[in-house]
Coordinates of C-alpha atoms in Angstrom, one line a residue:
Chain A
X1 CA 15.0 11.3 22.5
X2 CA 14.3 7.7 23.6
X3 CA 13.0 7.0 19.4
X4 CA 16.0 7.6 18.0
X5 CA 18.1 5.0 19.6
X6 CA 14.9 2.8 18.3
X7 CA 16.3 3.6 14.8
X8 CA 18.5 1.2 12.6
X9 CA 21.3 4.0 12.4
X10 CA 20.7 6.3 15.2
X11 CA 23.8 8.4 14.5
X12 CA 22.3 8.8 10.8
X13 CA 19.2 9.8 12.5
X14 CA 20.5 12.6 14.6
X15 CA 22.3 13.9 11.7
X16 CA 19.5 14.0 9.5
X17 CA 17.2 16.0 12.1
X18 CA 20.1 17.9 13.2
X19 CA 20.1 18.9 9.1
X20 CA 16.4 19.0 8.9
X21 CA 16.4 21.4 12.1
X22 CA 19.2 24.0 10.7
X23 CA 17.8 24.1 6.9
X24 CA 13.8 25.1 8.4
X25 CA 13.0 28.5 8.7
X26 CA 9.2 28.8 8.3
X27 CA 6.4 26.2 8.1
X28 CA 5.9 23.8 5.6
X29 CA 3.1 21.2 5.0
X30 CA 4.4 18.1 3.5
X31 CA 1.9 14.7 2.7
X32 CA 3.2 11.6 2.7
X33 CA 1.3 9.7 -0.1
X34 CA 1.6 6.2 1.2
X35 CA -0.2 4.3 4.3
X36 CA 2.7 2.3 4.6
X37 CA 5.0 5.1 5.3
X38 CA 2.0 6.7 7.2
X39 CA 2.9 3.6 9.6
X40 CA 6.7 4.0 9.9
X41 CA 6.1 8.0 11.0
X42 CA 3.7 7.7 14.1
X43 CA 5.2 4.0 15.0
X44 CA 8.7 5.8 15.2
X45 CA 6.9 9.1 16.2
X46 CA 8.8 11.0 13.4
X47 CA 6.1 13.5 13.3
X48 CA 7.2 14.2 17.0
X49 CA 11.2 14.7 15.9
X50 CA 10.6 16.9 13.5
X51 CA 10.8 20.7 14.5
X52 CA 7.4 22.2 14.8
X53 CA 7.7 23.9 11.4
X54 CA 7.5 20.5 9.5
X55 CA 4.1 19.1 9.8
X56 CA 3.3 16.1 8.3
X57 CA -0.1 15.4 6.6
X58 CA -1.5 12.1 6.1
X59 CA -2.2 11.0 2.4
X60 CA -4.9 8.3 0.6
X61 CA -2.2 6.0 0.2
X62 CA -4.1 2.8 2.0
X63 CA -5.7 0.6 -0.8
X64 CA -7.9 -1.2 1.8
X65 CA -8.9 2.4 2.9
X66 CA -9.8 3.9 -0.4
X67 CA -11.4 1.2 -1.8
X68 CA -14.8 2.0 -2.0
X69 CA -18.3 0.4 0.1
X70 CA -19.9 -0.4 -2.7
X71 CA -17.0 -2.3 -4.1
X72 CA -16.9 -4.3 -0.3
X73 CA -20.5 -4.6 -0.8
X74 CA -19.9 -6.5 -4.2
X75 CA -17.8 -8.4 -2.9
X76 CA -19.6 -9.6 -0.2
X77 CA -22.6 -10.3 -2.4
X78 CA -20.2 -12.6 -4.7
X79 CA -18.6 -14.6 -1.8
X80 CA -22.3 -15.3 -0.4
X81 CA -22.8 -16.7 -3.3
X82 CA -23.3 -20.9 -3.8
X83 CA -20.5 -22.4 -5.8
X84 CA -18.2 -19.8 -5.5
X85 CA -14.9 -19.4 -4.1
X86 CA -13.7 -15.9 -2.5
X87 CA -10.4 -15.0 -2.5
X88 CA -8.7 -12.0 -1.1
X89 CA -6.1 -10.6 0.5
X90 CA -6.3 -10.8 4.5
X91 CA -6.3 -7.5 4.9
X92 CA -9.4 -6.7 3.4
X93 CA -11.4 -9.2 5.8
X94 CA -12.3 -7.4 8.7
X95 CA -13.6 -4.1 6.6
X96 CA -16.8 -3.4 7.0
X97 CA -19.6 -3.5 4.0
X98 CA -23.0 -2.0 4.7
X99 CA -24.2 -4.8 7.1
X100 CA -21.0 -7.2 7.6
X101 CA -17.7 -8.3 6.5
X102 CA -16.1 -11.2 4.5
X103 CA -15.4 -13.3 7.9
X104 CA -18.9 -12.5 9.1
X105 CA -19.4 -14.1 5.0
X106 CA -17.0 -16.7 6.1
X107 CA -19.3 -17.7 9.3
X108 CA -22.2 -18.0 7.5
X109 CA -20.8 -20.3 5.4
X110 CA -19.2 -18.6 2.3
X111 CA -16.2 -20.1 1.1
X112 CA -13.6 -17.3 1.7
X113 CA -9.9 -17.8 1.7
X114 CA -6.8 -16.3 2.5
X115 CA -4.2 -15.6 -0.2
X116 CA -0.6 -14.4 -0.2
X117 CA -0.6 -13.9 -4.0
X118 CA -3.0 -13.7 -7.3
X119 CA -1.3 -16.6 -8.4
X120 CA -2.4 -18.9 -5.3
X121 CA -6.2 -17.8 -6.1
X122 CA -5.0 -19.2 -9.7
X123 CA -4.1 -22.1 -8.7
X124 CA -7.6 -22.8 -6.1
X125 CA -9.4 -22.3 -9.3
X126 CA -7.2 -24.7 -11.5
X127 CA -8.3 -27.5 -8.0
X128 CA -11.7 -26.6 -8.5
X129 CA -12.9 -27.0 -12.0
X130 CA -16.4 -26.9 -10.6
X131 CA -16.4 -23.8 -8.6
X132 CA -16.5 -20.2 -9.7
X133 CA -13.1 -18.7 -8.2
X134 CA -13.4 -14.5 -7.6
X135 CA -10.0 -13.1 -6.5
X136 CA -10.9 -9.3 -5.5
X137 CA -8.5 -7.0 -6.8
X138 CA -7.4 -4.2 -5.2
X139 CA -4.4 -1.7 -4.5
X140 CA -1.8 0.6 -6.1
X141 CA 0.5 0.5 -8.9
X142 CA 2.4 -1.9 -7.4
X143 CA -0.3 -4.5 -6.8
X144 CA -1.7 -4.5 -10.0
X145 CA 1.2 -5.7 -11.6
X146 CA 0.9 -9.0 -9.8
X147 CA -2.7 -8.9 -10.5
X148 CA -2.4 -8.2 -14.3
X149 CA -0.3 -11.0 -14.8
X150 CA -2.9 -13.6 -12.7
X151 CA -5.4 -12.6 -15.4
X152 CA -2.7 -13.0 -18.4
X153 CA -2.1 -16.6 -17.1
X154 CA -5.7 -17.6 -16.5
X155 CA -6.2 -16.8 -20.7
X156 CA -2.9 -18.3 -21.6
X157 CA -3.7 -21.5 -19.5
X158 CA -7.0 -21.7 -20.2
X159 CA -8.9 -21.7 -16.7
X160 CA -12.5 -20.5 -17.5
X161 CA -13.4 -20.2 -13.6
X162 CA -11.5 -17.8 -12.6
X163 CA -12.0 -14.1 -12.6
X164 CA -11.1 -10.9 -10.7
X165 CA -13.3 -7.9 -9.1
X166 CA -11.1 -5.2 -9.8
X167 CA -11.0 -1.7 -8.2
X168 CA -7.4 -0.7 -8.9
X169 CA -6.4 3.1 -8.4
X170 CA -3.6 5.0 -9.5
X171 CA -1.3 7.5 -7.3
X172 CA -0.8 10.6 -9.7
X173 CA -4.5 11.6 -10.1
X174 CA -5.1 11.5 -6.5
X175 CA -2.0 14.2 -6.3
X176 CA -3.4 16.0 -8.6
X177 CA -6.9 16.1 -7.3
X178 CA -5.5 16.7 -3.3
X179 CA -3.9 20.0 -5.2
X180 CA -7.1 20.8 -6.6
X181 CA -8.6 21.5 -4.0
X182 CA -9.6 24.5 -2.5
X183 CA -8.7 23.5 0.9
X184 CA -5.4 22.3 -0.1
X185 CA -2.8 23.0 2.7
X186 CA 0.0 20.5 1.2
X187 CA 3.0 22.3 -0.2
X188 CA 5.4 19.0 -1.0
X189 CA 4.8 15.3 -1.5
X190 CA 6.8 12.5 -0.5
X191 CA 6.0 9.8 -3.4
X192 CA 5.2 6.6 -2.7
X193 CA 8.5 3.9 -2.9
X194 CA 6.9 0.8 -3.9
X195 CA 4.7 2.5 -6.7
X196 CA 7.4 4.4 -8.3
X197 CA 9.4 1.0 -8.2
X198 CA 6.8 -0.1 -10.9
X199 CA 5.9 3.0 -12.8
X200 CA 9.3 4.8 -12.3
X201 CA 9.6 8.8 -11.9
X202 CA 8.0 9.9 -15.5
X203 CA 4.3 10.6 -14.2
X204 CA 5.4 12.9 -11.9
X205 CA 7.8 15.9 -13.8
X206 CA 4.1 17.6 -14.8
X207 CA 2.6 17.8 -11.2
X208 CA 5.3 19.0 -9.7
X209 CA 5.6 21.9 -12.5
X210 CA 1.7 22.6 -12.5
X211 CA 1.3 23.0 -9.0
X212 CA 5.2 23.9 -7.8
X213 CA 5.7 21.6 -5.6
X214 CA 8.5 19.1 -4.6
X215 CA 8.0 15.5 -4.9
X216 CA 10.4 13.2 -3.4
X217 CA 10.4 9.4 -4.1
X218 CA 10.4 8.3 -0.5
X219 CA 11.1 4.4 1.2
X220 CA 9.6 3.3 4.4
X221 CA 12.2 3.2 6.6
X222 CA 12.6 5.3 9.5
X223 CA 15.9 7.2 7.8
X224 CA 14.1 6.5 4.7
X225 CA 11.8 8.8 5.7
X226 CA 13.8 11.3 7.3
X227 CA 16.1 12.0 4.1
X228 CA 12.6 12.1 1.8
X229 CA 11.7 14.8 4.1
X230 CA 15.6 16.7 4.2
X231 CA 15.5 16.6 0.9
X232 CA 11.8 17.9 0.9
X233 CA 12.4 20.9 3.5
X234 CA 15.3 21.8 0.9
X235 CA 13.7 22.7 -1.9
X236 CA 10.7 24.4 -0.7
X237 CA 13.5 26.4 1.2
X238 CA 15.7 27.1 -1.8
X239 CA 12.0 27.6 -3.3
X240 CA 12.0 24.8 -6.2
X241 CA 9.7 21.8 -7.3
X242 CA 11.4 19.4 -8.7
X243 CA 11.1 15.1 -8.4
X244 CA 13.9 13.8 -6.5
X245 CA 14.4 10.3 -6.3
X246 CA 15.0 9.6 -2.4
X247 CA 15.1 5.7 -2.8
X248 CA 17.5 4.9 -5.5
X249 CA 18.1 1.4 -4.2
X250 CA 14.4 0.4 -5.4
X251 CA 13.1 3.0 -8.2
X252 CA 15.0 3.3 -11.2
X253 CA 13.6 6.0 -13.1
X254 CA 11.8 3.7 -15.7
X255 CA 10.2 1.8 -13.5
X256 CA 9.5 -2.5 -14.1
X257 CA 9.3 -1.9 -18.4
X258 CA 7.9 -5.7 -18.1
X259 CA 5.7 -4.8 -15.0
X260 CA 4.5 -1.5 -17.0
X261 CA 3.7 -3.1 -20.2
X262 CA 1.9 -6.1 -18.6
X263 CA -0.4 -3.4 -16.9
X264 CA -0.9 -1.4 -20.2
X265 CA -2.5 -4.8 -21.9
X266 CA -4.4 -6.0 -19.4
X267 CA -5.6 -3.2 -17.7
X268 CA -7.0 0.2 -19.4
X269 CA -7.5 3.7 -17.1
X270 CA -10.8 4.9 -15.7
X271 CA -12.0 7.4 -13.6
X272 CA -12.4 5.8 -10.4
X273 CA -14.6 6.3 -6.9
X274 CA -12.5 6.8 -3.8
X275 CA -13.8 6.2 -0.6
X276 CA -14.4 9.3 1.5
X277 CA -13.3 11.0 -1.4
X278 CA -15.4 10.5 -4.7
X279 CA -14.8 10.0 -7.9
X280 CA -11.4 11.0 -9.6
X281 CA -10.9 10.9 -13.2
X282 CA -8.4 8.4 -14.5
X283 CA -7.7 7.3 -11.2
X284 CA -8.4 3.8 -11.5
X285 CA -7.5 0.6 -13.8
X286 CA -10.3 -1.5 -15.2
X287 CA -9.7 -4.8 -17.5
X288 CA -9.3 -4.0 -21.0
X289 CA -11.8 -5.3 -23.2
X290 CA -9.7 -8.2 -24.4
X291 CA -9.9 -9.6 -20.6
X292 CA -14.0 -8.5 -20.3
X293 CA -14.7 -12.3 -19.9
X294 CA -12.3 -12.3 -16.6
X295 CA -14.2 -9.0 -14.7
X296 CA -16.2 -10.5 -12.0
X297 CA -18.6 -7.5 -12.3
X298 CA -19.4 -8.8 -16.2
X299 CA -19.5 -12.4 -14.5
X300 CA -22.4 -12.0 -11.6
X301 CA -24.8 -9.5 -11.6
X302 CA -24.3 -7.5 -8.3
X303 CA -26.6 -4.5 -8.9
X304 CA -29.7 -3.4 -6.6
X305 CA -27.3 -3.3 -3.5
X306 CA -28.5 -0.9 -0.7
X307 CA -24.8 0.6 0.1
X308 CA -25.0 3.0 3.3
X309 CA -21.8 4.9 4.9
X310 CA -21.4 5.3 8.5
X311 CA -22.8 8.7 9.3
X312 CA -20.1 9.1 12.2
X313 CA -16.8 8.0 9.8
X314 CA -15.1 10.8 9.2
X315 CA -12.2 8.9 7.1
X316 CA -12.9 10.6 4.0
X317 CA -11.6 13.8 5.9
X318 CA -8.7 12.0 7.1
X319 CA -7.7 10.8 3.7
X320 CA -7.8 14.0 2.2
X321 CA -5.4 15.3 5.1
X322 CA -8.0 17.5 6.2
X323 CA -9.0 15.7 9.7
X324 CA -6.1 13.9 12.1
X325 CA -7.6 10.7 13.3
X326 CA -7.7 11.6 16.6
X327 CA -9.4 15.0 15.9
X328 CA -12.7 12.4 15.3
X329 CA -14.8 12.7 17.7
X330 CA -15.4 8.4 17.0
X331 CA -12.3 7.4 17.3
X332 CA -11.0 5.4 20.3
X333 CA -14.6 5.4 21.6
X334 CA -17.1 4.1 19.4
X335 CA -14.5 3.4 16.3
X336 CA -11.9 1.2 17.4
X337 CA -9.7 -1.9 15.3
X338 CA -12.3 -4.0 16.9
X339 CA -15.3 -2.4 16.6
X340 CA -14.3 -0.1 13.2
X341 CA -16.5 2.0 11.3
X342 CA -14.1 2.4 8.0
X343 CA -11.8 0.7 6.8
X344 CA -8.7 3.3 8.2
X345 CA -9.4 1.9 11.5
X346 CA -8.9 -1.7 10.3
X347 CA -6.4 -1.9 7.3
X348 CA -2.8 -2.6 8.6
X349 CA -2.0 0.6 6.5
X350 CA -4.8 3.1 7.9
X351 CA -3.9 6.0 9.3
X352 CA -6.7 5.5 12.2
X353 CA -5.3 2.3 12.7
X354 CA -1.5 3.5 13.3
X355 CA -2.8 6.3 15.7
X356 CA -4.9 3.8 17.7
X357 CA -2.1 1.0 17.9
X358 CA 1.0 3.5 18.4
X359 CA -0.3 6.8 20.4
X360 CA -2.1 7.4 23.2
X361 CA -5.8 8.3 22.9
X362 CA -5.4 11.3 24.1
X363 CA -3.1 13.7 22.3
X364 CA -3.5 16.8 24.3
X365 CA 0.3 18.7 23.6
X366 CA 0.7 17.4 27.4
X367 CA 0.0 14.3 26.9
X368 CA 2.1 14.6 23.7
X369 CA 4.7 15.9 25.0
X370 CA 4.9 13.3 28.0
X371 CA 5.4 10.8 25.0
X372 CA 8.1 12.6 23.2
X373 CA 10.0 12.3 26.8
X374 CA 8.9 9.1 27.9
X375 CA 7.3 6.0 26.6
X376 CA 8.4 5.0 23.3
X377 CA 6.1 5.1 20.4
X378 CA 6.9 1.5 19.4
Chain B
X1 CA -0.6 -6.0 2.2
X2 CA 1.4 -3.0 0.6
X3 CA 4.1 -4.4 2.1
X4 CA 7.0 -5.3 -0.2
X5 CA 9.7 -7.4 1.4
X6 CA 13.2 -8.5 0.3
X7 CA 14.0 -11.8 -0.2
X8 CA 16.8 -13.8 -1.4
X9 CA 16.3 -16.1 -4.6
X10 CA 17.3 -19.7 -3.3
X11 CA 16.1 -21.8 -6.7
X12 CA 14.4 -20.8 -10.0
X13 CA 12.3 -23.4 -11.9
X14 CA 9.9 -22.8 -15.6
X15 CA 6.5 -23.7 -14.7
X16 CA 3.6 -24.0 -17.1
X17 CA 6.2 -21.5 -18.8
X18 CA 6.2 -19.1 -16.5
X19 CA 9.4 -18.2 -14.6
X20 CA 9.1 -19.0 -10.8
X21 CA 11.5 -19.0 -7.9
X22 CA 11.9 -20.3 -4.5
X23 CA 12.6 -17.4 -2.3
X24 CA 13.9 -17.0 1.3
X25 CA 12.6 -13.5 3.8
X26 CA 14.1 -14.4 6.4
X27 CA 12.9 -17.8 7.1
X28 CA 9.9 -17.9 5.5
X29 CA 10.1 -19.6 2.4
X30 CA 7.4 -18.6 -0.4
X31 CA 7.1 -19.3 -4.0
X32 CA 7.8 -16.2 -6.3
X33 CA 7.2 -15.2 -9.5
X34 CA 9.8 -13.6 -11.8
X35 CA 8.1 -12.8 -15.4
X36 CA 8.7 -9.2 -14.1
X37 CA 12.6 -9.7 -13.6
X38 CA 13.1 -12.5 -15.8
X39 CA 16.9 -12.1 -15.2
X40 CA 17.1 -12.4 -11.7
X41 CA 19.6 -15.2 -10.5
X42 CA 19.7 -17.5 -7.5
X43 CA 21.7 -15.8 -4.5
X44 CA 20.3 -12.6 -5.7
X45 CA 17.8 -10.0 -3.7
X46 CA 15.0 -8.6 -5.3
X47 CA 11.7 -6.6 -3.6
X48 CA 8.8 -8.8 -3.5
X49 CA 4.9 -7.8 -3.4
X50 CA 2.5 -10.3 -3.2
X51 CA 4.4 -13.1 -4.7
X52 CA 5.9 -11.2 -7.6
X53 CA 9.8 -10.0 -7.5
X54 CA 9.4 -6.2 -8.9
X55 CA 12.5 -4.6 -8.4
X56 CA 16.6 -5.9 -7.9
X57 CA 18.0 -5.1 -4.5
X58 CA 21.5 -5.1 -3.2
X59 CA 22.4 -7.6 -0.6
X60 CA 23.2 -4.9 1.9
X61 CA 20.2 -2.5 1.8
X62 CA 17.6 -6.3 1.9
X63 CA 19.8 -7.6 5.1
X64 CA 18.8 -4.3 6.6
X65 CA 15.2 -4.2 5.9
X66 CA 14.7 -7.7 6.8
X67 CA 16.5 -7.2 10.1
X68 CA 13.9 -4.2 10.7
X69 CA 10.6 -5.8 9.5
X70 CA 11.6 -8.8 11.5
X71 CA 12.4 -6.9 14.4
X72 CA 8.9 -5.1 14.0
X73 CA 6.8 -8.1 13.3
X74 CA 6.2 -6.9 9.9
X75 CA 7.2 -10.0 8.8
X76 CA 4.7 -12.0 10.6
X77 CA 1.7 -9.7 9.5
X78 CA 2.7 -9.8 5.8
X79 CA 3.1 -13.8 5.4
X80 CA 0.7 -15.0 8.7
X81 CA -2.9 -16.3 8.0
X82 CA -5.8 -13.7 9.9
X83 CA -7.8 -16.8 9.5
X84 CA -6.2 -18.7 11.4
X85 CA -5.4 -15.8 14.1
X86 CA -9.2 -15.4 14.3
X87 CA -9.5 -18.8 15.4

């Protein structure tokens, strides 16, 4: 029990698995939706603390992840180009397009750069009347606030040379299509913190009553994540499916207003490719067309690109839940962070990536069990 | 990148009329924008994602969280340049 003394409150901890522990009476499949979270359960080995009943599946929640290869293609093709100016979060470097990446881009001369926000890619293109600046745009709900506004100010201030590629995606239709389908095993969400900080609790009342299952607004904390998944185990006990809001200190159950109505000028919903996954309808934000002139895509023609997927990735798999990490026969071997053949083995929130950096490679129940006793996760 | 960190709101300036703050995570000072909590005041926490405050925190629960992130390098990854790591 060496993790829980890891925790912030380990008390708190022991109390909350000692509840978890004495409510359980049968198995029960919960997914937590968010990479992030994904993270905070195998770095803490959560997943190992739990009784055996509780299983937890790994969701699509990693925006790096789900973003799909003939997006990283695009944007590879943009940033190669003469003039222009690429800029991007840093976690979206190091995934692999077809052939190469954005530092592979960067080496050959491309002009890529590192930002912390929208707004700094903003302000590159207001130093650099001259050059074409492309910010690629991707992530959740609560990325595309940020990215929304970027695009509102460019118009308002008047910078022609800026513009965004955009391949936002939205959390509730990717519940609902994980429900959909036939190999389904999930019987409770935990709901992604940050997300609902933006859009609030309102989008999910209707899944949870079409499918009967639990949703619980979860944080990223170790105990955060213990009391999403109390408060989980409780309900599918008790048999109900209702939203519960787990993280009251961030998500209010309206949401940002400001943040929401920002996103509902700028952006307007589409259906949406996932990687691994394929398309889901309305999964996705595009500009609207009052902000056409600001859509990279509109800006550069980036068609006739030869897009190819790894035949060995089997991330799609994984971000369905369907496939553990480790169950691949390419990971650890020839899929590693350094040598990565999708973008869940490189993206700080991939659930390849969390396995690789905070478990062993092998994973027999041994070797497993060894860990639970032993070595800490962290 | 999905991170969201707390910080503390140390000064709050307009800017080409936009609202923008000076904001502290635990040492690392970054510029923030607050259009999306426009009345956010200096001393206060608030969750920050990519440069834009989303959502009011209590000082409490963001001492916490920033004592954990920094304690787990989160910090680090979320504000540190993989350029210059590369090189």
């Amino acid at each position: 029990m060496k993790y829980i003394d890891e925790f912030q409150d380990p008390d708190l901890a022991r109390r909350l698995l000692d509840e978890i522990r004495s409510t359980v009476t049968r198995p029960w499949a919960l997914m937590e939706v968010c990479g992030g979270q994904t993270h905070t359960i195998i770095r803490h080995g959560i997943d190992q603390l739990l009784p055996d009943e509780v299983e937890l599946i790994h969701g699509p929640g990693c925006p790096v992840c789900v973003t799909p290869l003939e997006v990283i293609d695009k944007a590879l093709a943009i940033a190669s180009r003469p003039g222009v100016i690429f800029c991007s979060f840093g976690d979206m470097l190091r995934v692999p397009g077809t052939d190469r990446d954005l530092f592979q881009v960067r080496s050959e001369g491309g002009d890529v750069r590192v930002v912390y926000s929208p707004l700094d890619a903003l302000r590159v293109a207001q130093q650099n009347p001259d050059r074409e600046v492309v910010f690629f745009g991707i992530g959740f709900e609560t990325t595309a606030p940020p990215n929304a506004m970027t695009v509102y100010q460019a118009r308002k201030l008047g910078i022609p040379n800026f513009s965004l590629l955009v391949s936002h995606v939205r959390v509730p239709p990717a519940i609902d299509a994980i429900m959909r389908s036939p190999s389904c095993r999930v019987q409770a969400f935990l709901a992604a913190g940050h997300v609902c900080s933006v859009m609030g609790t309102g989008e999910y009342p209707d899944l949870a009553e079409r499918y009967e299952v639990p949703i619980v607004v979860t944080g990223f904390e170790p105990l955060d994540i213990l009391e999403g998944v109390r408060r989980t185990v409780l309900q599918l006990e008790r048999g109900e499916h209702t939203v519960d809001n787990a993280y009251p200190r961030a998500v209010r159950p309206e949401g940002n207003p400001a943040a929401r109505a920002m996103l509902a000028d700028v952006f307007e919903v589409t259906d949406r490719s996932w990687r691994g996954i394929g398309v889901i309808p309305d999964s996705g934000w595009r500009l609207s067309p009052r902000y056409r002139e600001y859509d990279a895509e509109h800006r550069f023609s980036v068609t006739g690109i030869d897009t190819r997927e790894p035949a060995a990735c089997r991330s799609g798999e994984v971000l369905q839940g369907l496939l553990k990490p480790h169950e691949c026969e390419a990971f650890g071997t020839s899929c590693t962070p350094r040598t990565p053949l999708g973008a869940t083995m490189v993206s700080s929130e991939g659930a390849c990536a969390a396995y690789y950096l905070y478990r062993r490679l092998d994973l027999t129940p041994a070797a497993a069990s060894d860990s639970l006793e032993g070595s800490a996760v962290v | 990148m999905c991170l969201a960190v707390p910080g503390r709101v140390l000064d709050i300036e307009d800017r080409d009329g936009t609202r923008m703050a000076t904001v502290d995570f635990g040492g690392v000072v970054k510029e923030v924008c607050l259009e999306y909590l426009p009345d956010l005041r200096v001393g206060e926490y608030a969750i920050v994602h990519v440069g834009f405050a989303l959502q009011r925190l209590d000082e409490e629960s963001a001492r916490r969280t920033l004592e954990l992130f920094e304690t787990l390098g989160l910090l680090q990854e979320e504000f540190g340049d993989p350029l210059e790591a590369q090189q």
